[in-house]
Coordinates of C-alpha atoms in Angstrom, one line a residue:
X281 CA 59.6 67.3 -4.0
X282 CA 58.4 63.8 -5.2
X283 CA 56.4 63.7 -8.5
X284 CA 52.8 63.3 -8.2
X285 CA 51.2 60.2 -9.7
X286 CA 49.0 60.8 -12.6
X287 CA 46.0 58.6 -13.6
X288 CA 44.9 57.4 -17.0
X289 CA 43.8 60.2 -19.4
X290 CA 40.5 60.4 -20.8
X291 CA 41.3 58.5 -24.0
X292 CA 42.5 55.5 -21.9
X293 CA 39.5 55.7 -19.7
X294 CA 37.2 55.7 -22.9
X295 CA 39.2 52.6 -24.4
X296 CA 38.9 50.6 -21.1
X297 CA 35.0 51.6 -20.9
X298 CA 34.8 50.3 -24.5
X299 CA 36.8 47.2 -23.9
X300 CA 34.4 46.3 -20.7
X301 CA 31.3 46.9 -22.8
X302 CA 32.7 44.7 -25.6
X303 CA 33.4 41.8 -23.0
X304 CA 30.0 42.5 -21.4
X305 CA 28.4 42.1 -24.8
X306 CA 30.5 39.0 -25.8
X307 CA 29.6 37.3 -22.4
X308 CA 26.0 38.3 -23.0
X309 CA 25.8 37.0 -26.5
X310 CA 27.6 33.9 -25.4
X311 CA 24.8 33.2 -22.7
X312 CA 22.0 33.8 -25.4
X313 CA 23.7 31.3 -27.8
X314 CA 24.1 28.8 -24.8
X315 CA 20.4 29.4 -23.8
X316 CA 19.0 29.1 -27.3
X317 CA 21.2 26.4 -28.6
X318 CA 20.2 23.9 -25.9
X319 CA 16.3 24.7 -26.3
X320 CA 14.2 21.8 -27.5
X321 CA 12.1 24.1 -29.4
X322 CA 13.1 25.9 -32.5
X323 CA 14.0 29.6 -32.0
X324 CA 13.9 31.5 -35.4
X325 CA 14.0 35.0 -37.1
X326 CA 12.3 35.7 -40.5
X327 CA 12.9 38.6 -42.8
X328 CA 10.0 40.5 -44.4
X329 CA 10.0 38.2 -47.2
X330 CA 9.4 35.1 -44.7
X331 CA 13.0 33.6 -45.4
X332 CA 14.9 32.2 -42.4
X333 CA 17.6 34.4 -41.1
X334 CA 18.3 32.8 -38.0
X335 CA 17.7 29.1 -36.7
X336 CA 19.0 27.5 -33.4
X337 CA 20.2 23.7 -33.4
X338 CA 16.8 22.4 -32.5
X339 CA 16.0 23.1 -36.0
X340 CA 17.8 20.2 -37.2
X341 CA 16.8 17.9 -34.3
X342 CA 13.3 18.5 -35.0
X343 CA 13.1 18.6 -38.8
X344 CA 16.4 16.9 -40.2
X345 CA 17.2 20.0 -42.1
X346 CA 20.6 21.4 -41.6
X347 CA 20.5 25.0 -40.5
X348 CA 23.0 26.3 -42.8
X349 CA 21.4 25.1 -45.7
X350 CA 17.9 26.4 -44.6
X351 CA 19.0 29.9 -44.0
X352 CA 17.7 32.1 -46.9
X353 CA 14.9 29.6 -47.8
X354 CA 11.4 30.6 -47.6
X355 CA 9.5 29.6 -44.4
X356 CA 6.5 28.5 -46.2
X357 CA 8.0 25.9 -48.5
X358 CA 7.6 22.9 -46.2
X359 CA 4.2 24.0 -44.8
X360 CA 1.0 22.4 -46.0
X361 CA -0.6 24.7 -48.3
X362 CA -3.8 25.6 -46.4
X363 CA -1.9 26.3 -43.3
X364 CA 0.8 28.1 -45.4
X365 CA -2.1 30.6 -46.6
X366 CA -3.3 31.1 -43.2
X367 CA 0.2 31.9 -41.8
X368 CA 0.8 34.3 -44.6
X369 CA -2.3 36.2 -43.7
X370 CA -1.2 36.1 -40.0
X371 CA 2.1 37.5 -40.6
X372 CA 0.5 40.2 -42.6
X373 CA -1.8 41.0 -39.6
X374 CA 1.2 41.4 -37.5
X375 CA 2.7 44.1 -39.7
X376 CA -0.8 45.7 -39.9
X377 CA -0.8 45.7 -36.2
X378 CA -4.1 43.8 -36.2
X379 CA -2.7 41.4 -33.7
X380 CA 0.3 41.3 -31.3
X381 CA 1.2 37.7 -31.7
X382 CA 0.5 34.9 -34.1
X383 CA -0.3 31.6 -32.8
X384 CA -1.0 28.7 -35.1
X385 CA -1.2 24.8 -35.6
X386 CA 0.7 24.0 -38.7
X387 CA 1.5 20.8 -40.6
X388 CA 5.1 20.8 -41.4
X389 CA 6.9 18.2 -43.8
X390 CA 10.4 17.3 -42.4
X391 CA 13.4 16.4 -44.3
X392 CA 12.1 12.8 -44.8
X393 CA 8.9 14.1 -46.0
X394 CA 7.1 13.2 -42.9
X395 CA 4.0 15.4 -41.7
X396 CA 4.5 16.9 -38.1
X397 CA 2.2 19.2 -36.2
X398 CA 3.9 22.2 -35.2
X399 CA 3.0 25.0 -32.9
X400 CA 4.0 28.4 -34.2
X401 CA 4.2 31.4 -32.0
X402 CA 5.5 34.6 -33.6
X403 CA 5.9 38.5 -33.2
X404 CA 7.0 41.3 -35.5
X405 CA 10.2 42.9 -34.6
X406 CA 11.7 46.3 -35.4
X407 CA 15.1 47.5 -36.4
X408 CA 17.0 50.3 -34.5
X409 CA 15.2 52.8 -36.6
X410 CA 11.7 51.6 -35.5
X411 CA 10.8 50.0 -38.8
X412 CA 9.5 46.5 -39.0
X413 CA 12.5 44.3 -40.1
X414 CA 11.1 41.0 -39.9
X415 CA 9.6 38.3 -37.4
X416 CA 10.9 36.2 -34.3
X417 CA 9.4 33.2 -32.9
X418 CA 9.4 29.8 -31.7
X419 CA 8.2 26.3 -33.4
X420 CA 7.3 23.4 -31.0
X421 CA 6.6 20.0 -32.3
X422 CA 3.3 19.0 -30.7
X423 CA 2.6 15.8 -32.9
X424 CA 2.5 13.3 -30.0
X425 CA 0.4 15.8 -27.9
X426 CA -2.0 16.1 -30.9
X427 CA -2.3 12.6 -31.3
X428 CA -3.1 11.8 -27.8
X429 CA -5.8 14.7 -27.9
X430 CA -7.2 13.5 -30.9
X431 CA -7.3 9.8 -29.5
X432 CA -8.9 10.9 -26.3
X433 CA -11.5 13.0 -28.3
X434 CA -12.3 10.2 -30.6
X435 CA -12.7 8.1 -27.7
X436 CA -15.1 10.2 -26.0
X437 CA -17.5 9.9 -29.0
X438 CA -16.8 6.6 -30.3
X439 CA -16.6 3.0 -29.0
X440 CA -13.0 2.0 -28.3
X441 CA -13.5 -1.7 -29.7
X442 CA -15.7 -1.1 -32.7
X443 CA -15.1 2.5 -33.8
X444 CA -18.8 3.2 -34.1
X445 CA -20.6 6.0 -32.3
X446 CA -21.1 5.6 -28.4
X447 CA -23.9 6.6 -26.3
X448 CA -22.7 10.1 -26.0
X449 CA -22.5 10.7 -29.8
X450 CA -25.9 8.9 -30.2
X451 CA -27.5 11.1 -27.4
X452 CA -26.2 14.4 -28.9
X453 CA -27.3 13.2 -32.4
X454 CA -30.7 12.2 -31.3
X455 CA -31.1 15.7 -29.3
X456 CA -30.1 17.6 -32.5
X457 CA -32.6 15.4 -34.7
X458 CA -35.4 15.8 -32.2
X459 CA -35.0 19.5 -31.7
X460 CA -38.2 20.5 -33.3
X461 CA -36.6 21.6 -36.5
X462 CA -36.9 18.1 -38.2
X463 CA -40.1 17.0 -39.7
X464 CA -39.3 13.6 -41.2
X465 CA -40.2 10.3 -39.7
X466 CA -37.2 8.3 -38.0
X467 CA -36.7 5.2 -35.9
X468 CA -34.5 3.7 -33.5
X469 CA -33.6 0.1 -34.1
X470 CA -32.4 -1.5 -30.9
X471 CA -30.3 -4.6 -31.3
X472 CA -29.1 -7.1 -28.6
X473 CA -27.1 -10.2 -29.4
X474 CA -28.7 -13.4 -28.2
X475 CA -26.4 -15.6 -25.8
X476 CA -23.5 -13.6 -26.6
X477 CA -22.0 -14.4 -23.2
X478 CA -21.7 -18.1 -24.7
X479 CA -19.3 -17.0 -27.4
X480 CA -17.1 -15.4 -24.7
X481 CA -17.4 -18.4 -22.5
X482 CA -16.7 -20.8 -25.2
X483 CA -14.3 -19.1 -27.7
X484 CA -12.7 -16.5 -25.3
X485 CA -13.2 -12.7 -25.2
X486 CA -11.0 -12.0 -28.0
X487 CA -13.2 -13.9 -30.3
X488 CA -16.2 -12.2 -28.7
X489 CA -14.6 -8.7 -29.5
X490 CA -13.8 -9.6 -33.1
X491 CA -17.5 -10.8 -33.3
X492 CA -18.5 -7.4 -32.1
X493 CA -16.5 -5.8 -34.8
X494 CA -18.0 -7.8 -37.5
X495 CA -21.5 -7.0 -36.1
X496 CA -20.8 -3.4 -36.1
X497 CA -19.5 -3.6 -39.8
X498 CA -22.6 -5.3 -40.7
X499 CA -25.0 -2.9 -39.3
X500 CA -23.3 0.1 -40.8
X501 CA -24.4 -1.2 -44.2
X502 CA -27.9 -0.2 -43.2
X503 CA -27.1 3.4 -42.2
X504 CA -27.2 4.8 -45.8
X505 CA -28.5 8.3 -45.5
X506 CA -26.7 11.3 -44.2
X507 CA -28.2 11.5 -40.7
X508 CA -28.5 7.8 -40.0
X509 CA -26.1 6.4 -37.4
X510 CA -24.8 3.2 -35.7
X511 CA -23.8 3.3 -32.0
X512 CA -22.7 0.7 -29.7
X513 CA -24.5 1.0 -26.3
X514 CA -22.2 -1.3 -24.4
X515 CA -21.6 -5.0 -24.1
X516 CA -23.6 -6.5 -27.1
X517 CA -26.2 -4.0 -27.6
X518 CA -26.3 -1.7 -30.7
X519 CA -28.6 1.2 -31.9
X520 CA -29.3 2.3 -35.5
X521 CA -31.0 5.6 -35.9
X522 CA -32.6 5.8 -39.5
X523 CA -33.9 9.1 -40.8
X524 CA -35.9 10.2 -43.5
X525 CA -38.5 7.6 -43.6
X526 CA -42.1 7.9 -45.0
X527 CA -44.8 8.0 -42.2
X528 CA -47.3 6.2 -44.2
X529 CA -44.9 3.3 -45.0
X530 CA -42.5 3.4 -42.2
X531 CA -43.9 0.3 -40.3
X532 CA -43.5 -1.7 -43.3
X533 CA -40.1 -0.5 -44.5
X534 CA -38.9 -1.0 -40.9
X535 CA -40.1 -4.5 -41.0
X536 CA -38.3 -5.5 -44.1
X537 CA -35.1 -3.6 -42.7
X538 CA -35.0 -5.4 -39.4
X539 CA -35.7 -9.0 -40.8
X540 CA -32.8 -8.2 -43.1
X541 CA -30.7 -7.5 -40.2
X542 CA -31.8 -10.4 -38.4
X543 CA -31.2 -12.6 -41.2
X544 CA -27.6 -11.2 -41.7
X545 CA -26.8 -11.6 -38.4
X546 CA -28.1 -15.2 -38.2
X547 CA -25.4 -16.2 -41.0
X548 CA -22.3 -17.7 -39.8
X549 CA -19.8 -14.9 -38.9
X550 CA -15.9 -15.2 -39.2
X551 CA -14.4 -14.1 -36.1
X552 CA -10.5 -14.5 -36.3
X553 CA -9.8 -18.2 -37.3
X554 CA -13.3 -19.5 -36.0
X555 CA -16.8 -19.2 -37.4
X556 CA -19.5 -18.7 -35.2
X557 CA -23.5 -18.2 -35.4
X558 CA -25.6 -16.0 -33.2
X559 CA -28.9 -14.5 -33.4
X560 CA -30.3 -11.2 -32.4
X561 CA -33.6 -9.6 -30.8
X562 CA -34.5 -6.3 -31.8
X563 CA -36.8 -3.5 -30.4
X564 CA -38.0 -0.9 -32.8
X565 CA -39.6 2.7 -32.0
X566 CA -40.9 4.9 -34.9
X567 CA -40.5 8.7 -34.2
X568 CA -42.9 10.8 -36.0
X569 CA -43.0 14.6 -36.0
X570 CA -44.6 14.9 -32.4
X571 CA -42.3 16.2 -29.8
X572 CA -40.5 13.4 -27.7
X573 CA -37.4 13.3 -25.5
X574 CA -34.6 10.9 -26.2
X575 CA -34.8 9.5 -22.6
X576 CA -38.4 8.4 -23.6
X577 CA -37.3 7.0 -27.1
X578 CA -34.6 4.9 -25.1
X579 CA -37.2 3.9 -22.5
X580 CA -39.7 2.4 -25.4
X581 CA -36.9 0.8 -27.2
X582 CA -35.7 -0.9 -24.2
X583 CA -39.2 -2.1 -23.5
X584 CA -39.6 -3.4 -27.2
X585 CA -36.2 -5.1 -27.0
X586 CA -36.9 -6.6 -23.5
X587 CA -40.2 -8.1 -24.8
X588 CA -38.5 -9.5 -27.9
X589 CA -35.8 -11.2 -25.7
X590 CA -38.2 -12.7 -23.1
X591 CA -40.8 -14.1 -25.7
X592 CA -38.4 -16.3 -27.4
X593 CA -35.5 -14.2 -28.7
X594 CA -34.3 -14.0 -32.2
X595 CA -37.3 -11.8 -33.1
X596 CA -38.3 -8.2 -33.9
X597 CA -40.8 -6.3 -31.6
X598 CA -42.3 -2.7 -32.3
X599 CA -43.3 -0.5 -29.4
X600 CA -47.1 -0.3 -29.4
X601 CA -50.2 -0.2 -27.2
X602 CA -49.6 -3.4 -25.4
X603 CA -46.0 -2.4 -24.6
X604 CA -47.5 1.1 -23.4
X605 CA -49.4 -0.8 -20.9
X606 CA -46.5 -2.5 -19.6
X607 CA -45.1 1.1 -18.6
X608 CA -48.1 1.1 -16.1
X609 CA -46.3 -1.8 -14.3
X610 CA -43.2 0.2 -14.0
X611 CA -45.3 2.5 -11.9
X612 CA -45.4 -0.2 -9.4
X613 CA -41.6 0.0 -8.9
X614 CA -41.8 3.8 -8.5
X615 CA -44.4 3.2 -5.7
X616 CA -42.2 0.7 -4.2
X617 CA -39.1 3.0 -4.4
X618 CA -41.2 5.9 -2.8
X619 CA -42.1 3.6 -0.1
X620 CA -38.4 2.5 0.3
X621 CA -37.5 6.2 0.8
X622 CA -40.2 7.0 3.3
X623 CA -39.6 3.7 5.3
X624 CA -35.6 4.2 5.0
X625 CA -35.2 0.8 3.5
X626 CA -31.7 1.8 2.1
X627 CA -28.4 1.0 3.7
X628 CA -24.7 2.0 3.0
X629 CA -21.9 -0.3 2.2
X630 CA -18.2 0.7 1.8
X631 CA -15.4 -0.3 -0.7
X632 CA -11.9 0.5 0.5
X633 CA -9.2 2.4 -1.5
X634 CA -5.8 1.3 -1.1
X635 CA -2.4 2.9 -1.7
X636 CA 0.4 1.2 -3.5
X637 CA 1.4 -1.1 -0.5
X638 CA -2.2 -2.5 -0.5
X639 CA -2.5 -2.2 3.2
X640 CA -3.1 1.3 4.2
X641 CA -6.8 2.6 3.9
X642 CA -7.2 6.1 3.4
X643 CA -10.4 6.5 1.6
X644 CA -13.6 4.5 1.1
X645 CA -16.3 4.7 -1.8
X646 CA -19.8 4.7 -0.2
X647 CA -22.3 2.3 -2.1
X648 CA -25.9 2.4 -1.8
X649 CA -27.9 -0.8 -1.3
X650 CA -31.9 -1.3 -1.0
X651 CA -33.0 -3.8 1.5
X652 CA -36.3 -4.8 -0.1
X653 CA -38.7 -6.4 2.1
X654 CA -39.4 -9.4 -0.2
X655 CA -36.3 -9.4 -2.6
X656 CA -33.6 -8.8 -0.1
X657 CA -30.6 -6.9 -0.8
X658 CA -30.8 -5.1 -4.3
X659 CA -27.9 -3.8 -6.2
X660 CA -27.8 -0.1 -7.3
X661 CA -27.8 -0.8 -10.8
X662 CA -31.3 -2.1 -10.5
X663 CA -32.9 0.9 -8.8
X664 CA -30.6 3.9 -9.0
X665 CA -31.6 4.7 -12.6
X666 CA -35.4 4.6 -11.6
X667 CA -34.7 7.1 -8.7
X668 CA -33.1 9.2 -11.1
X669 CA -36.1 8.9 -13.4
X670 CA -38.6 9.2 -10.8
X671 CA -37.1 12.2 -9.0
X672 CA -36.2 10.5 -5.8
X673 CA -32.5 10.8 -6.1
X674 CA -32.6 13.9 -4.3
X675 CA -33.9 12.9 -0.9
X676 CA -32.1 9.7 -1.3
X677 CA -28.9 11.5 -2.1
X678 CA -29.5 13.7 1.0
X679 CA -29.8 10.7 3.2
X680 CA -26.6 9.1 1.8
X681 CA -24.6 12.4 2.6
X682 CA -26.0 12.6 6.3
X683 CA -25.2 9.0 7.0
X684 CA -21.8 9.3 5.6
X685 CA -21.1 12.2 7.8
X686 CA -22.7 10.4 10.8
X687 CA -20.5 7.4 10.3
X688 CA -17.5 9.6 9.9
X689 CA -18.3 11.2 13.1
X690 CA -18.7 7.7 14.8
X691 CA -15.5 6.3 13.4
X692 CA -13.6 9.7 14.4
X693 CA -14.6 9.4 18.1
X694 CA -13.7 5.6 17.9
X695 CA -10.2 6.6 17.2
X696 CA -10.0 6.8 13.2
X697 CA -9.5 10.5 12.3
X698 CA -7.8 10.2 9.0
X699 CA -10.6 8.5 6.9
X700 CA -12.0 10.2 3.9
X701 CA -15.4 8.9 2.3
X702 CA -15.9 9.2 -1.5
X703 CA -19.5 9.7 -2.1
X704 CA -21.2 9.6 -5.5
X705 CA -23.2 12.5 -6.5
X706 CA -25.8 12.4 -9.4
X707 CA -26.2 15.3 -11.8
X708 CA -29.6 16.0 -10.6
X709 CA -28.3 16.2 -7.0
X710 CA -25.5 18.2 -7.9
X711 CA -27.5 20.7 -9.9
X712 CA -30.3 20.9 -7.2
X713 CA -30.6 24.4 -5.9
X714 CA -30.3 23.4 -2.2
X715 CA -27.3 21.1 -2.5
X716 CA -24.5 23.3 -1.1
X717 CA -26.8 24.4 1.7
X718 CA -27.4 20.6 2.5
X719 CA -23.6 20.0 2.7
X720 CA -22.9 22.8 4.9
X721 CA -25.6 21.7 7.4
X722 CA -24.4 18.1 7.5
X723 CA -20.8 19.4 8.3
X724 CA -22.2 21.6 10.8
X725 CA -24.5 19.0 12.4
X726 CA -21.9 16.1 12.5
X727 CA -18.8 18.5 13.0
X728 CA -17.1 17.2 10.0
X729 CA -14.3 18.8 8.2
X730 CA -14.5 19.1 4.4
X731 CA -11.4 17.3 4.0
X732 CA -13.0 14.0 5.1
X733 CA -15.5 14.0 2.0
X734 CA -14.8 13.5 -1.7
X735 CA -17.6 13.9 -4.2
X736 CA -17.4 11.7 -7.3
X737 CA -19.1 13.4 -10.1
X738 CA -19.4 12.3 -13.9
X739 CA -19.0 14.7 -16.7
X740 CA -22.7 15.0 -16.9
X741 CA -23.0 17.4 -14.2
X742 CA -21.5 20.1 -16.4
X743 CA -23.7 19.3 -19.5
X744 CA -26.3 22.0 -19.1
X745 CA -24.3 24.7 -17.9
X746 CA -20.3 24.4 -17.4
X747 CA -19.9 27.7 -15.7
X748 CA -22.5 27.1 -13.1
X749 CA -20.9 23.8 -12.4
X750 CA -17.5 25.2 -12.1
X751 CA -18.8 27.9 -9.7
X752 CA -20.2 25.1 -7.7
X753 CA -17.3 23.1 -7.6
X754 CA -15.2 26.0 -6.4
X755 CA -17.6 26.4 -3.4
X756 CA -16.9 22.7 -2.6
X757 CA -13.2 23.2 -2.8
X758 CA -13.3 26.2 -0.6
X759 CA -15.0 24.0 2.1
X760 CA -12.2 21.6 1.7
X761 CA -14.0 18.8 -0.1
X762 CA -12.2 17.1 -2.9
X763 CA -13.8 16.5 -6.3
X764 CA -13.2 13.2 -8.2
X765 CA -14.1 12.6 -12.0
X766 CA -15.7 9.3 -12.1
X767 CA -15.6 6.7 -14.8
X768 CA -13.2 8.6 -17.0
X769 CA -13.1 7.7 -20.5
X770 CA -16.2 5.9 -20.8
X771 CA -18.8 8.5 -22.2
X772 CA -18.4 12.2 -22.3
X773 CA -14.7 12.4 -21.1
X774 CA -12.5 14.9 -23.1
X775 CA -9.4 16.9 -22.5
X776 CA -11.5 20.2 -22.1
X777 CA -13.2 18.8 -19.0
X778 CA -9.8 18.2 -17.5
X779 CA -8.7 21.8 -18.4
X780 CA -11.7 23.6 -17.2
X781 CA -13.2 21.5 -14.3
X782 CA -11.4 22.2 -10.9
X783 CA -10.9 18.5 -10.1
X784 CA -8.6 16.9 -7.6
X785 CA -9.0 13.1 -8.6
X786 CA -9.4 11.2 -11.9
X787 CA -11.1 7.6 -11.7
X788 CA -10.1 5.4 -14.3
X789 CA -13.4 3.2 -15.2
X790 CA -13.0 -0.5 -14.4
X791 CA -13.9 -1.4 -18.1
X792 CA -10.5 -0.2 -19.1
X793 CA -8.7 -1.9 -16.1
X794 CA -10.3 -5.3 -16.8
X795 CA -8.2 -5.7 -20.2
X796 CA -4.8 -4.8 -18.7
X797 CA -2.2 -5.3 -19.8
X798 CA -2.9 -7.3 -22.6
X799 CA -5.9 -5.3 -24.3
X800 CA -3.9 -2.9 -26.4
X801 CA -6.8 -0.4 -26.4
X802 CA -7.1 -0.3 -22.7
X803 CA -3.5 -0.2 -22.1
X804 CA -3.1 2.7 -24.6
X805 CA -5.9 4.7 -22.9
X806 CA -4.9 3.8 -19.3
X807 CA -1.2 4.9 -20.0
X808 CA -2.1 8.1 -21.8
X809 CA -4.7 9.0 -19.1
X810 CA -2.1 8.4 -16.3
X811 CA 0.6 10.6 -18.0
X812 CA -1.9 13.3 -18.5
X813 CA -3.1 13.2 -14.9
X814 CA 0.3 13.3 -13.6
X815 CA 1.1 16.5 -15.5
X816 CA -1.9 18.1 -14.5
X817 CA -1.3 17.2 -10.8
X818 CA -4.3 14.9 -10.5
X819 CA -4.6 12.0 -8.2
X820 CA -5.4 8.6 -10.0
X821 CA -7.5 5.8 -8.9
X822 CA -8.0 2.7 -10.8
X823 CA -11.4 0.8 -10.4
X824 CA -11.9 -2.9 -10.7
X825 CA -8.4 -4.1 -9.9
X826 CA -8.9 -7.7 -9.7
X827 CA -5.7 -9.5 -10.1
X828 CA -1.9 -8.8 -9.5
X829 CA -1.1 -8.6 -13.2
X830 CA -3.4 -5.4 -13.5
X831 CA -1.9 -4.3 -10.2
X832 CA 1.6 -4.6 -11.4
X833 CA 0.9 -2.7 -14.7
X834 CA -0.7 0.0 -12.7
X835 CA 2.1 0.5 -10.3
X836 CA 4.5 0.9 -13.1
X837 CA 2.5 3.7 -14.1
X838 CA 2.6 5.3 -10.6
X839 CA -1.1 4.9 -10.0
X840 CA -1.8 6.5 -6.7
X841 CA -4.9 4.4 -5.3
X842 CA -6.6 1.2 -6.3
X843 CA -10.1 -0.2 -5.6
X844 CA -11.3 -3.9 -6.4
X845 CA -11.9 -7.1 -5.2
X846 CA -8.3 -7.9 -5.2
X847 CA -8.2 -5.8 -2.0
X848 CA -11.8 -5.7 -0.7
X849 CA -15.1 -6.3 -1.9
X850 CA -17.9 -3.8 -0.7
X851 CA -18.5 -4.3 3.0
X852 CA -21.5 -3.5 5.4
X853 CA -21.2 -1.1 8.1
X854 CA -19.9 -3.6 10.7
X855 CA -17.5 -5.3 8.6
X856 CA -16.0 -2.1 7.4
X857 CA -15.9 -0.7 11.2
X858 CA -13.9 -3.9 12.3
X859 CA -11.5 -3.2 9.5
X860 CA -10.7 0.3 10.0
X861 CA -10.9 0.5 13.9

């Protein structure tokens, strides 16, 4: 009888199982080492004394310290003192279960002594007995990202050329000082450089820019108190806000100050290798304890400055009763605009947006024009601010939307079914209670799908209530309408808007495009904005493209759409229809 084959005994089976387990663990550990070893971020373990017990190779790449030499050393040795204290408390909180994860931005000094910004993320870990044994986490070098965020944040509050405050910061400052809690006397000094255009024309824009920087430095010498502020309003216009004035002697004190400013600016100024001389016109508004809006202050200051410039320049003018009467004449303009609304004296023009080829027109921006019966065609810059001020922007905005939909219907029936119109929407219009209902009615009346419309909004739409603005934007998105953030970088723009607002498109303001690629400030802002927008999945439109040098620079950055006179000027309805049909 043949002998029966015997299988492995229990001891052999146990040995085989152990070998398989060891092989599995070794393979698992190798996969872990391969994964961790190739990460660009530092993966670390610390013991309870905050000494390094494990570091991957990214530690050497990011800090210059050798892994073997760092093990056993204290984590806090190369961390800035204030950050070290904060981290130490954070690790203690992890052990006390006051927080599940520690997340901090810290300043870390690498092997060369260079300060780098790291993002620390760590959790407490336990041993096999369940006791806390130390900490595990990740260190990420975010120096470049933080620098970009700080740069954009600074640019949101400061003038890119001169470094002084911009309009946004001035408005916030004024709003705070005029909130009703301040009782001292203050003043706005509005300064405009006379014939500055001639400096640019004769010496070039580079010299003009240097001159503006010299002027801003000079003006800062007059802002001596804590709450004083110098701001550039744009172009060659500056504002000085002075606080803590004596109400009884404010007029005399301001007269001396403004004459001193005028005299200082009249002196020859060094701009690069050239010496030039300019004069200045100045408007002054005294702000006492009576409640007043910053918009009224600007209006009064603008009236005073206008008077100074148009009565010979190089002089100072205070806002007084005579100028108050000129406000009555402004009411005539309000009446004319009301008449223009009722008689429909407005018309639409369209400026195409082209793709990289420069030929295909997917989209066009809708532009409003006023056909005045005596003055002819009037540019929007001359009347839209007054429409806003007089509360007429709501009916005019509704008319623009209706006309845009009507033209879209006409062009669709004529054969163009892919065109999208980009319509500017003001903050007042956007925040109006009936805004959404108006849009829904227009889409229904003209049988237009939402994807044929894009609304261009400025950051001002979210100034009062960002949550309500986001809710309304999401409603528009649900209707298929795209949202574009207009004039990015010129006033209120910041990373927080790009993070929170549900936008599709970012429009780079033409003021940044004009200096490309030779202006370092403009090039840096445009390049940073473009990279950021691509990472966020946003479509980018460059405004004011006027030459092929600008176009080539923008193409290298993979800009999606281009708008400007290099391709098409604004066209009236007939011209635009011929172009697209």
